[in-house]
Short mmCIF file of C-alpha atoms and ligand atoms in Angstrom, two decimals:
data_model
loop_
_atom_site.label_atom_id
_atom_site.label_comp_id
_atom_site.label_asym_id
_atom_site.label_seq_id
_atom_site.Cartn_x
_atom_site.Cartn_y
_atom_site.Cartn_z
CA MET S 1 139.20 109.93 94.04
CA THR S 2 138.04 113.23 95.55
CA ARG S 3 139.63 115.93 93.43
CA ALA S 4 139.54 118.66 96.07
CA ILE S 5 141.27 116.59 98.74
CA ALA S 6 143.92 115.35 96.32
CA ALA S 7 144.72 118.97 95.35
CA SER S 8 147.24 121.21 97.09
CA ILE S 9 146.29 122.09 100.66
CA ASP S 10 146.52 125.78 99.70
CA SER S 11 143.42 125.53 97.53
CA LEU S 12 141.27 123.62 100.07
CA ARG S 13 138.23 125.38 101.47
CA ILE S 14 138.29 124.49 105.16
CA GLY S 15 135.41 124.82 107.64
CA PHE S 16 135.00 124.23 111.38
CA ILE S 17 131.87 122.91 113.10
CA GLY S 18 132.27 123.37 116.87
CA ALA S 19 133.96 126.66 117.75
CA GLY S 20 135.39 125.82 121.16
CA ARG S 21 138.94 125.73 122.52
CA LEU S 22 140.47 123.33 120.00
CA GLY S 23 138.40 124.56 117.05
CA GLN S 24 139.44 128.17 117.56
CA ALA S 25 143.13 127.39 118.14
CA LEU S 26 143.39 125.04 115.15
CA ALA S 27 141.43 127.33 112.82
CA TRP S 28 143.59 130.32 113.75
CA SER S 29 146.78 128.27 113.33
CA LEU S 30 145.78 127.00 109.87
CA ALA S 31 144.74 130.50 108.77
CA ALA S 32 148.02 131.94 110.08
CA GLN S 33 149.79 129.49 107.76
CA GLY S 34 147.94 130.94 104.77
CA LEU S 35 145.34 128.17 104.52
CA LYS S 36 141.77 129.02 103.54
CA VAL S 37 139.59 128.73 106.63
CA VAL S 38 136.38 130.00 105.05
CA ALA S 39 133.53 129.12 107.45
CA ALA S 40 132.63 128.44 111.06
CA ALA S 41 129.50 126.94 112.62
CA SER S 42 128.70 126.17 116.22
CA GLN S 43 125.86 125.63 118.61
CA ARG S 44 125.91 129.32 119.56
CA ARG S 45 126.48 131.98 116.93
CA THR S 46 128.75 133.94 119.33
CA SER S 47 131.19 131.01 119.48
CA ALA S 48 131.32 130.76 115.68
CA GLN S 49 131.84 134.54 115.52
CA ALA S 50 134.72 134.29 118.00
CA LEU S 51 136.39 131.68 115.76
CA ALA S 52 135.75 133.59 112.52
CA ALA S 53 136.48 137.17 113.64
CA PRO S 54 140.31 137.07 113.52
CA ILE S 55 140.37 135.24 110.15
CA PRO S 56 139.94 137.46 107.06
CA GLY S 57 137.16 136.15 104.81
CA CYS S 58 135.86 133.56 107.29
CA ARG S 59 132.03 133.50 107.48
CA VAL S 60 129.64 132.28 110.14
CA ASP S 61 127.38 129.71 108.50
CA ALA S 62 124.77 127.13 109.33
CA ALA S 63 126.46 123.73 109.62
CA GLN S 64 124.81 122.35 106.44
CA THR S 65 125.79 125.42 104.38
CA LEU S 66 129.35 124.96 105.61
CA VAL S 67 129.41 121.28 104.63
CA ASP S 68 127.99 122.11 101.17
CA ASP S 69 130.61 124.83 100.63
CA CYS S 70 133.80 123.27 102.04
CA ASP S 71 136.25 120.59 100.85
CA LEU S 72 137.48 119.73 104.34
CA VAL S 73 135.34 119.98 107.48
CA PHE S 74 136.89 119.81 110.95
CA LEU S 75 134.25 118.56 113.36
CA THR S 76 135.47 119.96 116.68
CA THR S 77 132.43 119.49 118.90
CA PRO S 78 132.72 117.59 122.22
CA ASP S 79 133.18 113.85 121.63
CA ALA S 80 129.60 112.95 122.59
CA ALA S 81 128.26 115.29 119.88
CA LEU S 82 130.42 113.89 117.04
CA GLU S 83 128.20 111.01 115.97
CA PRO S 84 124.83 112.83 116.22
CA SER S 85 126.26 115.96 114.54
CA VAL S 86 127.56 113.97 111.58
CA ALA S 87 124.34 111.99 111.29
CA ALA S 88 122.26 115.18 111.23
CA LEU S 89 124.08 116.56 108.17
CA ARG S 90 123.96 115.66 104.44
CA TRP S 91 127.35 114.59 103.08
CA ARG S 92 128.57 113.98 99.55
CA ALA S 93 131.42 112.38 97.68
CA GLY S 94 134.24 114.92 97.31
CA VAL S 95 134.11 116.30 100.84
CA ALA S 96 136.23 115.18 103.79
CA VAL S 97 135.27 115.31 107.47
CA VAL S 98 137.78 114.91 110.24
CA HIS S 99 137.43 114.84 114.01
CA CYS S 100 140.13 115.86 116.47
CA SER S 101 139.40 113.46 119.32
CA GLY S 102 142.10 111.26 120.76
CA VAL S 103 139.79 108.63 122.21
CA THR S 104 136.79 108.42 119.83
CA GLU S 105 137.20 106.05 116.91
CA VAL S 106 137.00 107.46 113.38
CA ALA S 107 134.04 105.10 112.94
CA ALA S 108 131.98 107.77 114.73
CA LEU S 109 131.94 109.50 111.32
CA ALA S 110 130.52 106.41 109.57
CA SER S 111 127.32 108.08 108.41
CA ALA S 112 129.36 110.62 106.40
CA ALA S 113 131.47 107.80 104.96
CA ALA S 114 128.28 105.98 103.92
CA ALA S 115 127.33 109.05 101.87
CA GLY S 116 130.72 108.98 100.08
CA ALA S 117 132.65 111.46 102.22
CA GLN S 118 136.21 110.71 103.27
CA VAL S 119 136.61 110.48 107.02
CA GLY S 120 139.60 110.77 109.29
CA GLY S 121 141.13 111.60 112.64
CA PHE S 122 143.51 114.50 113.32
CA HIS S 123 144.35 114.58 117.01
CA PRO S 124 146.87 117.15 118.21
CA MET S 125 148.58 115.96 121.39
CA GLN S 126 148.41 119.33 123.07
CA THR S 127 146.41 121.02 125.80
CA PHE S 128 143.78 123.40 124.46
CA GLY S 129 142.76 125.66 127.31
CA ASP S 130 142.94 129.29 126.28
CA PRO S 131 142.73 129.15 122.44
CA ALA S 132 145.31 131.94 121.82
CA VAL S 133 147.84 130.28 124.16
CA ALA S 134 147.09 126.87 122.59
CA ALA S 135 147.65 128.22 119.06
CA ARG S 136 151.14 129.38 120.11
CA SER S 137 151.93 125.98 121.65
CA LEU S 138 150.92 123.96 118.56
CA PRO S 139 154.23 124.05 116.59
CA GLY S 140 156.41 121.11 117.60
CA CYS S 141 153.59 118.99 119.00
CA THR S 142 152.56 115.60 117.63
CA ILE S 143 149.39 115.06 115.58
CA THR S 144 148.00 111.54 115.34
CA ILE S 145 146.50 110.99 111.91
CA GLU S 146 144.15 108.23 110.80
CA ALA S 147 142.65 108.29 107.30
CA GLY S 148 142.70 106.51 103.96
CA GLU S 149 144.28 108.09 100.86
CA PRO S 150 144.13 110.72 99.52
CA LEU S 151 142.91 112.34 102.77
CA ASP S 152 145.84 110.89 104.70
CA ALA S 153 148.36 112.78 102.52
CA THR S 154 146.33 115.98 102.92
CA LEU S 155 146.29 115.69 106.71
CA VAL S 156 150.03 114.97 106.82
CA ALA S 157 150.64 118.07 104.68
CA LEU S 158 148.48 120.16 107.05
CA ALA S 159 150.37 118.84 110.09
CA GLU S 160 153.70 119.64 108.44
CA ARG S 161 152.49 123.15 107.55
CA LEU S 162 151.67 123.61 111.26
CA GLN S 163 155.26 122.49 112.03
CA CYS S 164 153.97 119.46 113.89
CA ARG S 165 155.22 115.87 113.93
CA THR S 166 152.88 113.09 112.81
CA ASN S 167 152.06 109.85 114.58
CA ARG S 168 150.17 106.68 113.61
CA LEU S 169 148.39 104.23 115.86
CA PRO S 170 147.71 100.53 115.39
CA PRO S 171 143.95 99.80 115.28
CA GLY S 172 142.20 99.59 118.66
CA MET S 173 144.81 101.65 120.54
CA ARG S 174 143.02 105.00 120.76
CA ALA S 175 141.78 104.61 124.34
CA ARG S 176 145.20 103.48 125.58
CA TYR S 177 146.93 106.25 123.63
CA HIS S 178 144.55 108.86 125.05
CA ALA S 179 145.04 107.55 128.60
CA ALA S 180 148.81 107.92 128.10
CA ALA S 181 148.36 111.56 127.11
CA GLY S 182 146.51 112.22 130.38
CA TYR S 183 149.63 111.57 132.44
CA THR S 184 151.43 114.56 130.95
CA SER S 185 148.39 116.81 130.65
CA GLN S 186 145.61 116.79 133.28
CA PHE S 187 147.59 114.83 135.85
CA ILE S 188 150.11 117.68 135.91
CA ASN S 189 147.22 119.89 137.07
CA VAL S 190 146.61 117.40 139.92
CA LEU S 191 150.27 117.54 140.95
CA PHE S 192 150.21 121.34 140.93
CA ALA S 193 146.99 121.33 142.98
CA ASP S 194 148.58 119.07 145.62
CA ALA S 195 151.70 121.24 145.82
CA GLU S 196 149.67 124.46 145.88
CA ARG S 197 147.64 123.19 148.83
CA LEU S 198 150.83 122.92 150.85
CA TRP S 199 151.89 126.44 149.80
CA ARG S 200 148.52 127.83 150.88
CA SER S 201 149.02 126.35 154.37
CA TRP S 202 151.64 129.01 155.20
CA GLY S 203 149.57 131.80 153.63
CA ALA S 204 150.94 131.88 150.07
CA SER S 205 148.56 132.54 147.19
CA GLU S 206 147.96 130.27 144.20
CA ALA S 207 149.83 132.80 142.01
CA GLN S 208 152.87 132.70 144.30
CA ALA S 209 152.83 128.91 144.31
CA VAL S 210 152.52 128.70 140.52
CA ASP S 211 155.30 131.30 140.04
CA ALA S 212 157.59 129.21 142.20
CA LEU S 213 156.61 125.78 140.91
CA LEU S 214 156.47 126.45 137.16
CA PRO S 215 160.22 127.05 136.67
CA LEU S 216 160.85 123.87 138.67
CA ALA S 217 158.48 121.92 136.42
CA ARG S 218 160.08 123.44 133.30
CA GLY S 219 163.52 122.49 134.59
CA THR S 220 162.35 118.90 135.12
CA LEU S 221 160.94 118.79 131.58
CA ALA S 222 164.18 120.18 130.13
CA ALA S 223 166.16 117.55 132.05
CA ILE S 224 163.90 114.76 130.70
CA GLU S 225 164.40 116.12 127.18
CA ALA S 226 168.17 116.14 127.63
CA ALA S 227 168.76 112.94 129.62
CA GLY S 228 165.65 110.74 129.47
CA ILE S 229 162.97 109.79 132.01
CA ALA S 230 164.93 107.79 134.60
CA ARG S 231 168.34 109.46 134.24
CA ALA S 232 166.83 112.93 134.69
CA MET S 233 164.81 112.17 137.81
CA PRO S 234 165.61 114.51 140.72
CA GLY S 235 164.59 114.31 144.38
CA PRO S 236 165.56 112.56 147.63
CA VAL S 237 164.86 109.03 146.36
CA SER S 238 167.37 109.59 143.54
CA ARG S 239 169.94 110.38 146.26
CA GLY S 240 169.04 107.45 148.51
CA ASP S 241 167.91 109.97 151.15
CA LEU S 242 165.44 108.07 153.37
CA ALA S 243 165.51 110.66 156.16
CA SER S 244 164.10 113.42 153.93
CA ILE S 245 161.23 111.20 152.79
CA GLU S 246 160.42 110.37 156.44
CA LYS S 247 160.20 114.13 157.12
CA HIS S 248 157.90 114.60 154.10
CA LEU S 249 155.56 111.87 155.35
CA GLN S 250 155.31 113.47 158.79
CA ALA S 251 154.79 116.95 157.28
CA LEU S 252 151.87 115.69 155.19
CA VAL S 253 149.86 114.15 158.05
CA PRO S 254 147.80 117.34 158.68
CA PHE S 255 146.64 117.24 155.03
CA GLY S 256 144.70 114.03 155.49
CA ASP S 257 144.78 110.39 154.42
CA GLU S 258 144.17 111.01 150.74
CA ALA S 259 147.07 113.48 150.40
CA CYS S 260 149.36 111.10 152.31
CA ALA S 261 148.26 108.08 150.26
CA ARG S 262 148.85 109.90 146.95
CA TYR S 263 152.28 111.07 148.08
CA ARG S 264 153.19 107.49 149.02
CA ILE S 265 152.01 106.10 145.66
CA LEU S 266 153.88 108.73 143.65
CA CYS S 267 157.02 108.51 145.73
CA ARG S 268 157.04 104.69 145.51
CA ALA S 269 156.87 105.00 141.74
CA THR S 270 160.15 106.97 141.80
CA VAL S 271 161.99 104.03 143.43
CA PRO S 272 162.32 101.83 140.30
CA LEU S 273 163.33 104.92 138.30
CA ALA S 274 166.12 105.64 140.79
CA GLN S 275 167.20 102.00 140.52
CA GLU S 276 167.10 102.14 136.73
CA ARG S 277 169.54 105.02 136.68
CA GLY S 278 171.77 103.14 139.14
CA ALA S 279 171.34 105.74 141.89
CA ILE S 280 170.21 103.26 144.56
CA ASP S 281 170.76 99.53 145.01
CA ALA S 282 168.14 96.83 145.71
CA GLN S 283 168.64 97.05 149.49
CA ILE S 284 167.99 100.82 149.63
CA ALA S 285 165.07 100.37 147.22
CA ARG S 286 163.55 97.85 149.62
CA ARG S 287 163.89 100.30 152.54
CA PHE S 288 162.13 103.00 150.52
CA GLU S 289 159.35 100.58 149.60
CA ASP S 290 158.83 99.61 153.25
CA LEU S 291 158.80 103.26 154.32
CA LEU S 292 156.34 104.18 151.56
CA ALA S 293 153.95 101.21 151.91
CA GLN S 294 150.40 102.36 152.67
CA PRO S 295 149.88 102.16 156.46
CA SER S 296 147.26 99.71 157.66
CA VAL S 297 144.22 101.05 159.55
CA ALA S 298 145.79 99.78 162.81
CA ASP S 299 148.99 101.78 162.05
CA ARG S 300 146.96 104.94 161.52
CA ASP S 301 144.91 104.46 164.68
CA PRO S 302 146.95 102.65 167.35
CA SER S 303 143.84 102.32 169.58
CA GLY S 304 142.45 99.98 166.91
CA ARG S 305 139.20 101.97 166.70
N1 NAP U 401 140.71 120.76 124.85
C1 NAP U 401 141.73 119.94 124.63
O1 NAP U 401 142.76 120.03 125.32
C2 NAP U 401 141.67 118.91 123.50
C3 NAP U 401 142.88 118.30 123.12
C4 NAP U 401 142.86 117.39 122.08
C5 NAP U 401 141.67 117.05 121.47
N2 NAP U 401 140.50 117.62 121.87
C6 NAP U 401 139.27 117.24 121.17
O2 NAP U 401 138.75 118.36 120.47
C7 NAP U 401 137.33 118.29 120.40
C8 NAP U 401 136.75 119.59 120.94
O3 NAP U 401 137.14 119.73 122.28
P1 NAP U 401 137.21 121.18 122.99
O4 NAP U 401 138.02 120.99 124.22
O5 NAP U 401 137.57 122.23 122.01
O6 NAP U 401 135.69 121.34 123.42
P2 NAP U 401 134.92 122.68 123.81
O7 NAP U 401 135.87 123.76 124.21
O8 NAP U 401 133.84 122.27 124.74
O9 NAP U 401 134.28 123.16 122.43
C9 NAP U 401 133.33 122.43 121.74
C10 NAP U 401 132.53 123.40 120.90
O10 NAP U 401 131.57 122.68 120.13
C11 NAP U 401 130.32 123.37 120.19
N3 NAP U 401 129.26 122.37 120.07
C12 NAP U 401 128.77 121.52 121.00
N4 NAP U 401 127.84 120.73 120.48
C13 NAP U 401 127.70 121.10 119.19
C14 NAP U 401 126.88 120.69 118.13
N5 NAP U 401 126.00 119.69 118.29
N6 NAP U 401 127.02 121.30 116.92
C15 NAP U 401 127.92 122.30 116.75
N7 NAP U 401 128.74 122.76 117.73
C16 NAP U 401 128.62 122.16 118.93
C17 NAP U 401 130.32 124.02 121.55
O11 NAP U 401 129.27 124.90 121.62
P3 NAP U 401 129.00 126.47 121.67
O12 NAP U 401 128.74 126.88 120.26
O13 NAP U 401 127.84 126.51 122.58
O14 NAP U 401 130.21 127.15 122.23
C18 NAP U 401 131.77 124.44 121.70
O15 NAP U 401 132.03 125.69 121.14
C19 NAP U 401 136.93 117.04 121.20
O16 NAP U 401 136.76 115.97 120.31
C20 NAP U 401 138.14 116.80 122.09
O17 NAP U 401 138.30 115.43 122.44
C21 NAP U 401 140.47 118.56 122.87
#
């Protein structure tokens, strides 16, 4: 058993290799909880300095020095660099190395495991854009942990210290799990971009659009939290209002086929949700589905050209 990892998390010497958005936010969050983040390494020294600067006693090191000095190493490089980074370093029994990817298997760290290191996954289901903003949004989020003992218990204790929930995945589910996360992270950006394009058409700025749309999005999220996905769904389909959807479809024509097609797909997906909450019956649902079906080429161009 690795003594250091089995010990209290307060005595662990923690290092970060890869000082980007997630690395900075996680390092700062662990340090703010009194944990010993003692070293940072990155491709560029300036990135490691940016991670280390706000943490008292945190040094900028070469990656190998960091591995030799730490009990727990967070490898927070981009996914493609995980395997080569681990393979380029010397590992030992008594050290643990953890990646924070949602989609890459823990097996990417196999070369460290072969040298006796403990390996694991510690994936926070959160968006890490601006590191300071991300650090504030970490409490309350879910961290998916994958490791053998005693590292597993250490990672659970770290997640709890960060005031996060923990999640486990059955083997082979990482890609599906990571795809699921995309719906409520980057796809929200796509929805905002579509809405913002409409706002711009009457001369509004992106800032004005975001100011107006964010409270609406927050209200939708609060309603989902309170009532559930289907029961909380707002909008004309949830009221059986076909006429409003017809007006939307006409209004979107100047924005092109792709914008219209995406609106139809998204709006169609609201129909079964409205049915699930009992807001519309099968007959109304059918009328929505007919209205929202993708038009054929002939429908779009009556001349047939
Ligand atoms: N961003 C998110 O929302 C998010 C959410 C959950 C999980 N993750 C996971 O977190 C990990 C990091 O993602 P990120 O978004 O923080 O990426 P990122 O912002 O691009 O940061 C990656 C950092 O690693 C450094 N780096 C690249 N190659 C390296 C190497 N060979 N050795 C040492 N450092 C290297 C980069 O270089 P420089 O030193 O040149 O800056 C950069 O600072 C990924 O596994 C990702 O899947 C990200």
